[in-house]
XYZ file of C-alpha atoms in Angstrom:
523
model
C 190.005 -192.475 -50.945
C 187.954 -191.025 -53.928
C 186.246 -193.539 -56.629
C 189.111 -194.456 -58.798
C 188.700 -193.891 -63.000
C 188.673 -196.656 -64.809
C 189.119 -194.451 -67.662
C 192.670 -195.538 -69.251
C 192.540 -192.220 -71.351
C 192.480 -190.408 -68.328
C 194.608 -192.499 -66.468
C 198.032 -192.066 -69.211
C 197.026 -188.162 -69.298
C 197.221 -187.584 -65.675
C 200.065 -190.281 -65.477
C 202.101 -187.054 -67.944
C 204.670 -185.382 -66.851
C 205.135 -181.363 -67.910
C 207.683 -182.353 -69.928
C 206.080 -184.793 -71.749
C 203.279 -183.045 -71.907
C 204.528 -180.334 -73.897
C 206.471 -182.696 -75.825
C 202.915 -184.127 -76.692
C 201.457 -180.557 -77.567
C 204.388 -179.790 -80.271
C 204.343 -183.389 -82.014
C 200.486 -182.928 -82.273
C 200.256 -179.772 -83.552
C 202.174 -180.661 -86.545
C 198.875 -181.612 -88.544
C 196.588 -179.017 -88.206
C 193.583 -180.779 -89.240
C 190.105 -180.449 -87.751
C 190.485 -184.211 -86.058
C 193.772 -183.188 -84.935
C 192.659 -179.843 -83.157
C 189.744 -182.215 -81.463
C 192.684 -184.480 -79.889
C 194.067 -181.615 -78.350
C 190.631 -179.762 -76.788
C 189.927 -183.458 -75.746
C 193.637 -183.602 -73.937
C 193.399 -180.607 -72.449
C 189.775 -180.890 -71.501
C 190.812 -184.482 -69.854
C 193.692 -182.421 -68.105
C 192.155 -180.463 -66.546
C 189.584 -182.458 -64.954
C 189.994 -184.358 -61.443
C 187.976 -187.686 -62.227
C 186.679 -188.589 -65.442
C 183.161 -187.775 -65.756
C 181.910 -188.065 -69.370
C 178.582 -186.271 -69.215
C 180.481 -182.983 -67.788
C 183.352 -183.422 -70.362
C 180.595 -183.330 -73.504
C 178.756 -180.770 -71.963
C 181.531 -178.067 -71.635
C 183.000 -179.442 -74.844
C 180.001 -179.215 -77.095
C 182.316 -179.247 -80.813
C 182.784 -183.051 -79.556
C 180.034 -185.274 -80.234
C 178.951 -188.096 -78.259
C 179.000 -190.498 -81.156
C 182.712 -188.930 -82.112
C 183.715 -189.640 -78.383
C 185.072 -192.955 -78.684
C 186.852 -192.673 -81.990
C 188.779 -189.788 -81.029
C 189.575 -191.044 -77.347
C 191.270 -193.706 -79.088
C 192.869 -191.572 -81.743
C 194.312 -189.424 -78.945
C 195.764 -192.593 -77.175
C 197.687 -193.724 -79.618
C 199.080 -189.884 -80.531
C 200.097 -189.316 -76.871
C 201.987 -192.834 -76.739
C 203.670 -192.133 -80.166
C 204.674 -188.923 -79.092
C 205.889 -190.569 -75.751
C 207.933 -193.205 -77.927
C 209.815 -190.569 -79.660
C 211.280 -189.026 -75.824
C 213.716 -191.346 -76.169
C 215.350 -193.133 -72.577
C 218.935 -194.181 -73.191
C 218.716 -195.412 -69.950
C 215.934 -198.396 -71.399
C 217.549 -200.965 -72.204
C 214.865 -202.774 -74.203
C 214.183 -199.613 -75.925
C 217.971 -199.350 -77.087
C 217.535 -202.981 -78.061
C 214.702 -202.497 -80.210
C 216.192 -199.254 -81.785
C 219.062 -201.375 -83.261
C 216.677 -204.194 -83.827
C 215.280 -201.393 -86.445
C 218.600 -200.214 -87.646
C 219.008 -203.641 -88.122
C 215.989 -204.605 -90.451
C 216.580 -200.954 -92.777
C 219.597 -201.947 -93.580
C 218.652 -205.220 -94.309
C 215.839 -204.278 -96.150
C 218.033 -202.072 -98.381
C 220.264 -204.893 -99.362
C 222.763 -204.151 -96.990
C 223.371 -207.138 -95.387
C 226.683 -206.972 -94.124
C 226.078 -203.744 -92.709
C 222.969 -205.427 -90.927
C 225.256 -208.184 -89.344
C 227.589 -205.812 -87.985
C 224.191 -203.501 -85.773
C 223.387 -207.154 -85.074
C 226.759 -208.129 -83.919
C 226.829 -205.007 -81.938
C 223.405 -205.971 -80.812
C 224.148 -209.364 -79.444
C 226.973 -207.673 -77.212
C 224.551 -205.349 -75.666
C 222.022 -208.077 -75.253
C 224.651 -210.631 -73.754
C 226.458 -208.042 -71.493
C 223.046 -206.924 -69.722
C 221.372 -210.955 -69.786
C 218.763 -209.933 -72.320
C 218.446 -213.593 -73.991
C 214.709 -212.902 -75.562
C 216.518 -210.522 -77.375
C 219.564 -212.397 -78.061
C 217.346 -214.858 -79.439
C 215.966 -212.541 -81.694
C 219.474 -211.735 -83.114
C 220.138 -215.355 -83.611
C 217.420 -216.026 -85.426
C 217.794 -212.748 -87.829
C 221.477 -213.629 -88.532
C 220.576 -217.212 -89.424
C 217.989 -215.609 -92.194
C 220.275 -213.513 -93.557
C 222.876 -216.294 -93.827
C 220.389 -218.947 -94.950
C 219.114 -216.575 -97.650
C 222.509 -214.705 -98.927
C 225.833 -215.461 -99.521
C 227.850 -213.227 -97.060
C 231.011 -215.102 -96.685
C 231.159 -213.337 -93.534
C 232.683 -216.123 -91.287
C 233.408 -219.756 -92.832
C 232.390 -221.668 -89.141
C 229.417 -219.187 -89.009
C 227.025 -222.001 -89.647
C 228.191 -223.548 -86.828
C 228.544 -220.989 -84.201
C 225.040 -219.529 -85.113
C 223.538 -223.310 -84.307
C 225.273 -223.499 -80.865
C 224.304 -219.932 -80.032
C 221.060 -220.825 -80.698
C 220.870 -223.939 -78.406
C 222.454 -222.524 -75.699
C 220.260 -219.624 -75.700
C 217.024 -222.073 -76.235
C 218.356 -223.660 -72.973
C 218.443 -220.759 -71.014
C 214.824 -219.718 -72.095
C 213.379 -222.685 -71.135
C 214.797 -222.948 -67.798
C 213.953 -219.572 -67.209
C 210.524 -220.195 -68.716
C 209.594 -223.281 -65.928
C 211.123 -221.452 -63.293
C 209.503 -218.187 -63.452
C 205.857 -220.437 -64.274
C 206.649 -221.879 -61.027
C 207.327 -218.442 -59.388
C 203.824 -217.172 -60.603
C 202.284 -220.523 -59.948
C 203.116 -220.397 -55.943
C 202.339 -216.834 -55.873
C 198.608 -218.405 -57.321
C 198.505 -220.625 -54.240
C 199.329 -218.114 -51.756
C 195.925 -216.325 -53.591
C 194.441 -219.036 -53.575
C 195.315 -220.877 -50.509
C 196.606 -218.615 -47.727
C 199.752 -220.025 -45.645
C 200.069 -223.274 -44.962
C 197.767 -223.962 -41.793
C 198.647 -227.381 -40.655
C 201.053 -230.436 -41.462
C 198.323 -231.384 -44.013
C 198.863 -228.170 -46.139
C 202.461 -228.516 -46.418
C 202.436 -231.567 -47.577
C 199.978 -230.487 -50.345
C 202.080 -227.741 -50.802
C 205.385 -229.632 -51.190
C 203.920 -231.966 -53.628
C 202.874 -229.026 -55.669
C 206.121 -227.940 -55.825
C 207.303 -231.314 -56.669
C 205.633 -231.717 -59.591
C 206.049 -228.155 -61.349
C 210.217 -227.633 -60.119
C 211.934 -228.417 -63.617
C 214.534 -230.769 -63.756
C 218.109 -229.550 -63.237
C 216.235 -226.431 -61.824
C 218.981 -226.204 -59.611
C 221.971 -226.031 -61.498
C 221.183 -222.777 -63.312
C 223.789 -220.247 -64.242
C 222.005 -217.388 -65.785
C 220.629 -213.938 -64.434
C 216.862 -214.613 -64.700
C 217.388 -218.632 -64.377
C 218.766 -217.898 -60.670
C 215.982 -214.783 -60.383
C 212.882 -216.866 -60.620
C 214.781 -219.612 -58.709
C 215.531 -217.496 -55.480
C 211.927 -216.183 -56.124
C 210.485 -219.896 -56.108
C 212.043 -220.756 -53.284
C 210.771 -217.549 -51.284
C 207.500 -218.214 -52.278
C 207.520 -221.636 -51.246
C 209.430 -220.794 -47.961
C 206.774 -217.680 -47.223
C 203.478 -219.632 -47.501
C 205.044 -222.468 -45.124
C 205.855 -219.748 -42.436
C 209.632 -220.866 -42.866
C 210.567 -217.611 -42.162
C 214.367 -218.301 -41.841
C 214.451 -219.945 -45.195
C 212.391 -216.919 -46.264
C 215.182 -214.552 -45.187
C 218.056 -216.602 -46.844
C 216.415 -216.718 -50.358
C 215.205 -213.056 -50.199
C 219.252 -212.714 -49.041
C 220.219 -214.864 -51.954
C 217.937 -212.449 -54.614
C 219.377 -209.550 -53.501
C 222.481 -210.451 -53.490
C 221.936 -211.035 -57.179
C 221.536 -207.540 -57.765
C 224.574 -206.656 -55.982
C 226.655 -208.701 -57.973
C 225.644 -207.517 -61.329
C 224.786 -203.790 -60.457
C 223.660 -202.661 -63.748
C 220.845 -205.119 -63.541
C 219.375 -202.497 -60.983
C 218.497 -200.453 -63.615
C 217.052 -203.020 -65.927
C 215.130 -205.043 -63.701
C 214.524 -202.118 -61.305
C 210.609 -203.749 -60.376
C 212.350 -206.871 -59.382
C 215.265 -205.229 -57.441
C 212.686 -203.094 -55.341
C 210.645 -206.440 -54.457
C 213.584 -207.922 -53.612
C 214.546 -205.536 -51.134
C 210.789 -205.582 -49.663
C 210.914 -209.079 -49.295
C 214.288 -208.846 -47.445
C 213.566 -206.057 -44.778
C 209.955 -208.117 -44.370
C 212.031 -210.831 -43.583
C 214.534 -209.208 -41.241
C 210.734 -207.836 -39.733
C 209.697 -211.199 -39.170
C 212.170 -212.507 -37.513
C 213.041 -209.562 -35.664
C 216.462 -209.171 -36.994
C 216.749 -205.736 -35.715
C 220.605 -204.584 -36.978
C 220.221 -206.785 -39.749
C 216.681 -204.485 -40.503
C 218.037 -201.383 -39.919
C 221.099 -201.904 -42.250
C 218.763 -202.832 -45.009
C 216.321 -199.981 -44.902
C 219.681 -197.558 -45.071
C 220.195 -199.417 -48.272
C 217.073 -198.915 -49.305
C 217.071 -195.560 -48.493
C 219.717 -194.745 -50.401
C 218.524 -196.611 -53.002
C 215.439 -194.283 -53.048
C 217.153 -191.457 -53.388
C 218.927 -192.239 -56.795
C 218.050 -191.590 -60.174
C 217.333 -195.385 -60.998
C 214.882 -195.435 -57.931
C 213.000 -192.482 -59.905
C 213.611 -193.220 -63.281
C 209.778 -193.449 -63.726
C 206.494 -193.420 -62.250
C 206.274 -196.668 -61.913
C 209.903 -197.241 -60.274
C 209.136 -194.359 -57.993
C 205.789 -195.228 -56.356
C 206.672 -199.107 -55.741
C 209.792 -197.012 -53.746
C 207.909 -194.932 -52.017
C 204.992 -198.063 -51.222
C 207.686 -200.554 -49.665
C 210.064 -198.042 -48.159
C 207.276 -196.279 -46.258
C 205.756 -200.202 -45.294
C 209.783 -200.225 -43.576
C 209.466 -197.207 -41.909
C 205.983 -198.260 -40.256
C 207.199 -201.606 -39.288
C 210.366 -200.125 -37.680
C 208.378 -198.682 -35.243
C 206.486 -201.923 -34.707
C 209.352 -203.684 -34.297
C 210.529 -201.197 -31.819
C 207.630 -199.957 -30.150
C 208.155 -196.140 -30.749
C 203.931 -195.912 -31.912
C 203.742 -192.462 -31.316
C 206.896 -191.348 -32.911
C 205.907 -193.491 -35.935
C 202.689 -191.220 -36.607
C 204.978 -188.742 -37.902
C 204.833 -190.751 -41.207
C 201.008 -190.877 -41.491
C 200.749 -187.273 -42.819
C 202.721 -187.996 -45.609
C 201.547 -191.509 -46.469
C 198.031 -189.684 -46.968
C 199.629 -187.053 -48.778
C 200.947 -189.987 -50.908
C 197.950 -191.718 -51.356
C 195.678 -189.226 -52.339
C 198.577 -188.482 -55.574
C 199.507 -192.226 -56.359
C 195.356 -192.988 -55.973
C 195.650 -193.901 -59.832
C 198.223 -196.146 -59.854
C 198.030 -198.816 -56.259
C 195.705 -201.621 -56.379
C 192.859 -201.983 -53.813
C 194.994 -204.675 -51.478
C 197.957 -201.921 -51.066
C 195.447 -199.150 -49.796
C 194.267 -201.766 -47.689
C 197.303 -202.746 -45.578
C 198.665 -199.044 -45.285
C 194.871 -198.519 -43.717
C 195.793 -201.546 -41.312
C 199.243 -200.090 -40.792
C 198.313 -196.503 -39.703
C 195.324 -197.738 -37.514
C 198.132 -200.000 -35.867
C 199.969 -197.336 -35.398
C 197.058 -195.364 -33.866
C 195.837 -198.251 -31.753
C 199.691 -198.599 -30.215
C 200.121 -194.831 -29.240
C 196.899 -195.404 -27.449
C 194.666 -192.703 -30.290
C 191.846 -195.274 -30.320
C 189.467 -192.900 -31.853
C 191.717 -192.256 -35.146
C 192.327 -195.827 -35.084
C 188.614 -197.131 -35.380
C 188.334 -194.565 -38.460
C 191.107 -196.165 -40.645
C 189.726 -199.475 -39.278
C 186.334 -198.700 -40.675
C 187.920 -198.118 -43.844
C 188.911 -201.211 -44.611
C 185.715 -203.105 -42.976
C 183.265 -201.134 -45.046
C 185.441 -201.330 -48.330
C 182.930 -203.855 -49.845
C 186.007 -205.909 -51.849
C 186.690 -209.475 -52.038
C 190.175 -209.102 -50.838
C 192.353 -210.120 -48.098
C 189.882 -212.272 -45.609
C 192.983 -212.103 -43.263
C 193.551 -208.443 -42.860
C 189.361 -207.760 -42.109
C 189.340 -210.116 -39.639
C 192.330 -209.024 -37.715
C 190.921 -205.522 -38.726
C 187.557 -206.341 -37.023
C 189.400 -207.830 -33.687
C 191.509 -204.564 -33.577
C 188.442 -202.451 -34.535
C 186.598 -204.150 -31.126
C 189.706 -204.116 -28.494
C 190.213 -200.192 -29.893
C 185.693 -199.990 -28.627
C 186.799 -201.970 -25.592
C 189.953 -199.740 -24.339
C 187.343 -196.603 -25.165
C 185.151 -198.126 -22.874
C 182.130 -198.850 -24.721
C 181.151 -201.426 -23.256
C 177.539 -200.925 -24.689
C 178.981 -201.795 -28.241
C 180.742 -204.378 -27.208
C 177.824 -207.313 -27.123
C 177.291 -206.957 -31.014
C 180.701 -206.163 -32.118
C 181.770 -209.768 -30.581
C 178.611 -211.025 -32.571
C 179.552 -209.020 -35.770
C 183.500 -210.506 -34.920
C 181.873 -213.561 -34.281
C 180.164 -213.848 -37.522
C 183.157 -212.778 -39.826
C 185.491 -215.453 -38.368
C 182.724 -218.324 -38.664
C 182.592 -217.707 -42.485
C 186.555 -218.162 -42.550
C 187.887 -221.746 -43.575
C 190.492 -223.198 -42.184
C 191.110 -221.433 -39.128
C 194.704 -221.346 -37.610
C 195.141 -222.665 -33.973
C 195.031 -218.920 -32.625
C 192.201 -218.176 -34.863
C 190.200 -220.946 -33.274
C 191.331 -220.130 -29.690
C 190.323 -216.288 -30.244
C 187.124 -217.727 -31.625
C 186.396 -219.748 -28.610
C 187.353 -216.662 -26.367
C 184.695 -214.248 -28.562
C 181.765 -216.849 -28.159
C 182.348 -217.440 -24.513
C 182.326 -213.508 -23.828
C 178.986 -213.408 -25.170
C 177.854 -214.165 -21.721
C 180.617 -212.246 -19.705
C 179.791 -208.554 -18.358
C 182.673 -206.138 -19.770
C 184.024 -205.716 -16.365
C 184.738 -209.396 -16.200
C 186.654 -209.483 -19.433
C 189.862 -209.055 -17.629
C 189.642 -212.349 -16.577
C 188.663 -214.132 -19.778
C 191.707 -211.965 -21.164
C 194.493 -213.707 -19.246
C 192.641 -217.264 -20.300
C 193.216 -216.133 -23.554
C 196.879 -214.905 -22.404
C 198.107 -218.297 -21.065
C 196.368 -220.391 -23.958
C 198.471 -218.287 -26.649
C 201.475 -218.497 -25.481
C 201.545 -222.052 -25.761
C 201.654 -221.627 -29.551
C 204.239 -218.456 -29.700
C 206.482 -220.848 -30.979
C 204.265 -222.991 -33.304
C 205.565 -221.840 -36.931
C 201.957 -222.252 -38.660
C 200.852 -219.622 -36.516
C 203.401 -217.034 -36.763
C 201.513 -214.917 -39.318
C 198.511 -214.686 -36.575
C 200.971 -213.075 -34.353
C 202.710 -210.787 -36.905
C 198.979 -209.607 -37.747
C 197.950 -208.805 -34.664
C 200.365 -208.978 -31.498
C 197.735 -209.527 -29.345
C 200.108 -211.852 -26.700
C 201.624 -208.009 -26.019
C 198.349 -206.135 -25.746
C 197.038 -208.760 -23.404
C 199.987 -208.479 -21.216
C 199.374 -204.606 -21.127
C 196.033 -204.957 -19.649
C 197.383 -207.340 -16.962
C 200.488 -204.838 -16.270
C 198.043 -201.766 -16.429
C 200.899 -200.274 -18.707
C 200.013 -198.811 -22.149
C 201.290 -201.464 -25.365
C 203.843 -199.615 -26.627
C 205.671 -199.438 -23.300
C 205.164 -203.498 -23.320
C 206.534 -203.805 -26.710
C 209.423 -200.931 -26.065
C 210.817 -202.958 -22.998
C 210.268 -206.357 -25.212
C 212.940 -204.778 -27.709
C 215.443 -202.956 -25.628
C 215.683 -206.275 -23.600
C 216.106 -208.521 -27.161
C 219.337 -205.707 -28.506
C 220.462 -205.516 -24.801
C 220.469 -209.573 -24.936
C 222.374 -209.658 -28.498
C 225.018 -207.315 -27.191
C 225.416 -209.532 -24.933
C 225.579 -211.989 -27.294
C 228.014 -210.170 -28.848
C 230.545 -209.799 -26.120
C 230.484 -212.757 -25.270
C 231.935 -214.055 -28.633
């Protein structure tokens, strides 16, 4: 993964499509002054270049002058996002919104008032119809101006309404206001915090939630009131490993969408998380018809214009469809059919490399060398592995440790047994630094400090110890995230069946859908 620009310049130029690039070139080009004709060497000298190097760009762009760098970098910025407002995306909601919130204040401003209340009439509509009550808000509080300042003998109870509007409205904002602080505020602990761990955390936890749920939280009625309240409750469900009230509230969120369509399209970020959350959910509780259905969805979904609307739309798509796909195969134990998706995930990487955050790279690293590890390519695995461990970031503790005791059972199924001795120390070291160890944390713990004094050959041994003493907690719910890291009960039952993991996890599955059609009949 090359050295990502932290050039924002850069970043909006290479974010351009050809379209808009052009689009850019003629509204420019309009003023033909000297500064103008700089913007556009600058654009296309930024254009052209693969990362942002600022001693190459003066240096092949000598009419630019170091100490005229920074002025016209941000001259340029503002010219390309002008030009970008003018494309105009009937589609945008907000932007419609704001266009008659302009239509609006012209006409106003021209003494026109009645013709202003009728855009805002016709903007409250638009506003009400597609749960917009920021902007709603905004309408109210324009109208009551222009009736509080002019005499428009537009509607005698107008007074009236206008106050009631407004209250109603004022109620809905605050609601949705608490709810979505308490949204971001659990999302904060899971940062913070991790999953609950014990009895004690979920009590802290609970209490925490407590004190921040509003009152009358539940009885909500609007669009975003119930949004942030099914997102709440996922939160608060997630970090307590509650994975079945998990699925229902991630169930309950999408469903939201599905009632009110069109809210797809304006709240497409929040309809694409929702469906993430729900086929992680089906994933987790290996609700494999329920998981397949979804991801058709979802698929479907992908393929629509909404889905690709925009950049922005279209790589959080691509990022939690292709996380589906992966897990599919880990649910299902088809590893070596599932590397099928790896060359386009890097292929995808390499041109989103911009746009996803550090802790996204991150898991899709974990999820191909998981891949790699179960088809039994142990080599390719340790590379992606080695990614993550010597990315020097402060981010997710959990995925490079369970990256580190992959990384060493990938060493031990190569046989090198010579590395082994300090990778348990380096293993060793990582985990002792970690707080709060779960239960099968501390058990794998124990297992890497007593195998500092075991010969590799005997490991097979201390292996089924460590077999018997975590299946005693398969069931515990604190430690189900352990398990969904790293299913290390089924690896360790391939090394006592001499049968590669895949074929463990394979014959796990077929027997769990043979065992619900079962089910089934029998009903």
């Amino acid at each position: 993964m090359p050295n990502r620009s932290t050039d924002a310049l850069f970043q909006l130029i290479h974010s351009l499509e050809k379209s808009e690039k052009r689009n850019f070139k003629l509204y420019v080009q309009r003023n033909s002054s000297s500064e103008e004709l700089k913007v556009v060497q600058l654009f296309d000298a930024l254009d052209k270049m693969e990362e942002y190097d600022e001693a190459l760009l003066l240096r092949k762009n000598e009419s630019i002058k170091k100490q005229q760098l920074s002025n016209i970098k941000a001259h340029l910025y503002k010219q390309i996002l002008s030009s970008l407002r003018l494309l105009k995306d009937d589609s945008n909601i907000d932007i419609q919104l704001h266009e008659q919130m302009d239509y609006a204040r012209i006409l106003y401003n021209k003494g026109l008032y009645l013709q202003s209340l009728k855009v805002l009439d016709k903007m409250k509509e638009t506003a009400k119809a597609h749960n917009q009550v920021t902007y709603l808000l905004q309408v109210l509080f324009f109208e009551k101006k222009i009736e509080a300042l002019h005499i428009t003998r537009s509607m005698q109870d107008r007074a009236e309404r206008l106050t009631n509007e407004v209250d109603e409205v004022n109620t809905k904002l605050v609601n949705t206001g608490k709810l979505s602080n308490l949204s971001l505020l659990l999302y904060s602990w899971y940062i913070k915090n991790g999953h609950a761990r014990n009895e004690k955390d979920e009590i802290a936890l609970r209490q925490f939630f407590d004190e921040h749920f509003p009152a009358g939280g539940e009885d909500v009625k609007g669009f975003y009131e119930k949004l942030y309240l099914y997102q709440s409750y996922c939160w608060y469900a997630f970090i307590r490993q509650d994975l079945l009230q998990y699925y229902r509230y991630t169930q309950k969120w999408v469903e939201l969408f599905e009632k009110e369509p069109f809210m797809m399209e304006v709240e497409t970020a929040h309809f694409i998380k929702g469906m993430h959350n729900l086929l992680s959910a089906h994933f987790d509780l290996q609700n494999y018809q329920k998981f397949n259905d979804t991801l058709a969805k979802f698929e479907a979904f992908a393929a629509s214009d909404v889905a690709n609307a925009n950049d922005n739309s279209r790589i959080q798509t691509f990022v939690y469809l292709q996380i589906a796909k992966m897990n599919k195969h880990f649910m299902e134990g088809t590893f070596t059919e599932g590397l099928t998706l790896v060359p386009q995930t890097e292929e995808k990487l390499k041109e989103y490399y911009l746009y996803l955050d550090r802790h996204r790279i991150l898991v899709f690293y974990y999820k191909i060398a998981s891949l790699y590890f179960g088809s039994g390519h142990y080599e390719q695995a340790i590379d992606y592995l080695n990614k993550i461990i010597n990315w020097k970031v402060d981010l997710r503790t959990d995925l490079q440790c369970y990256s580190r005791l992959l990384h060493l059972i990938a060493h031990y199924e190569l046989g090198n047994f010579d590395l082994l001795e300090y990778l348990f120390k380096s293993v060793y070291r990582f985990m002792a630094k970690m707080e709060n160890l779960s239960v099968v944390e501390e058990e794998i713990f124990r297992f890497l400090r007593r195998s500092f004094h075991v010969s590799p050959k005997q490991l097979k041994g201390e292996f089924e110890k460590l077999l018997n003493k975590l299946k005693q907690h398969e069931r515990n719910r604190f430690e189900t995230r352990a398990f969904m890291y790293l299913d290390i009960i089924s690896w360790l039952e391939s090394k006592m069946d001499n049968t590669p993991v895949q074929n463990v996890i394979r014959q796990k599955y077929l027997n769990a859908v043979k065992h619900k059609a079962t089910e089934f009949k029998g009903e």
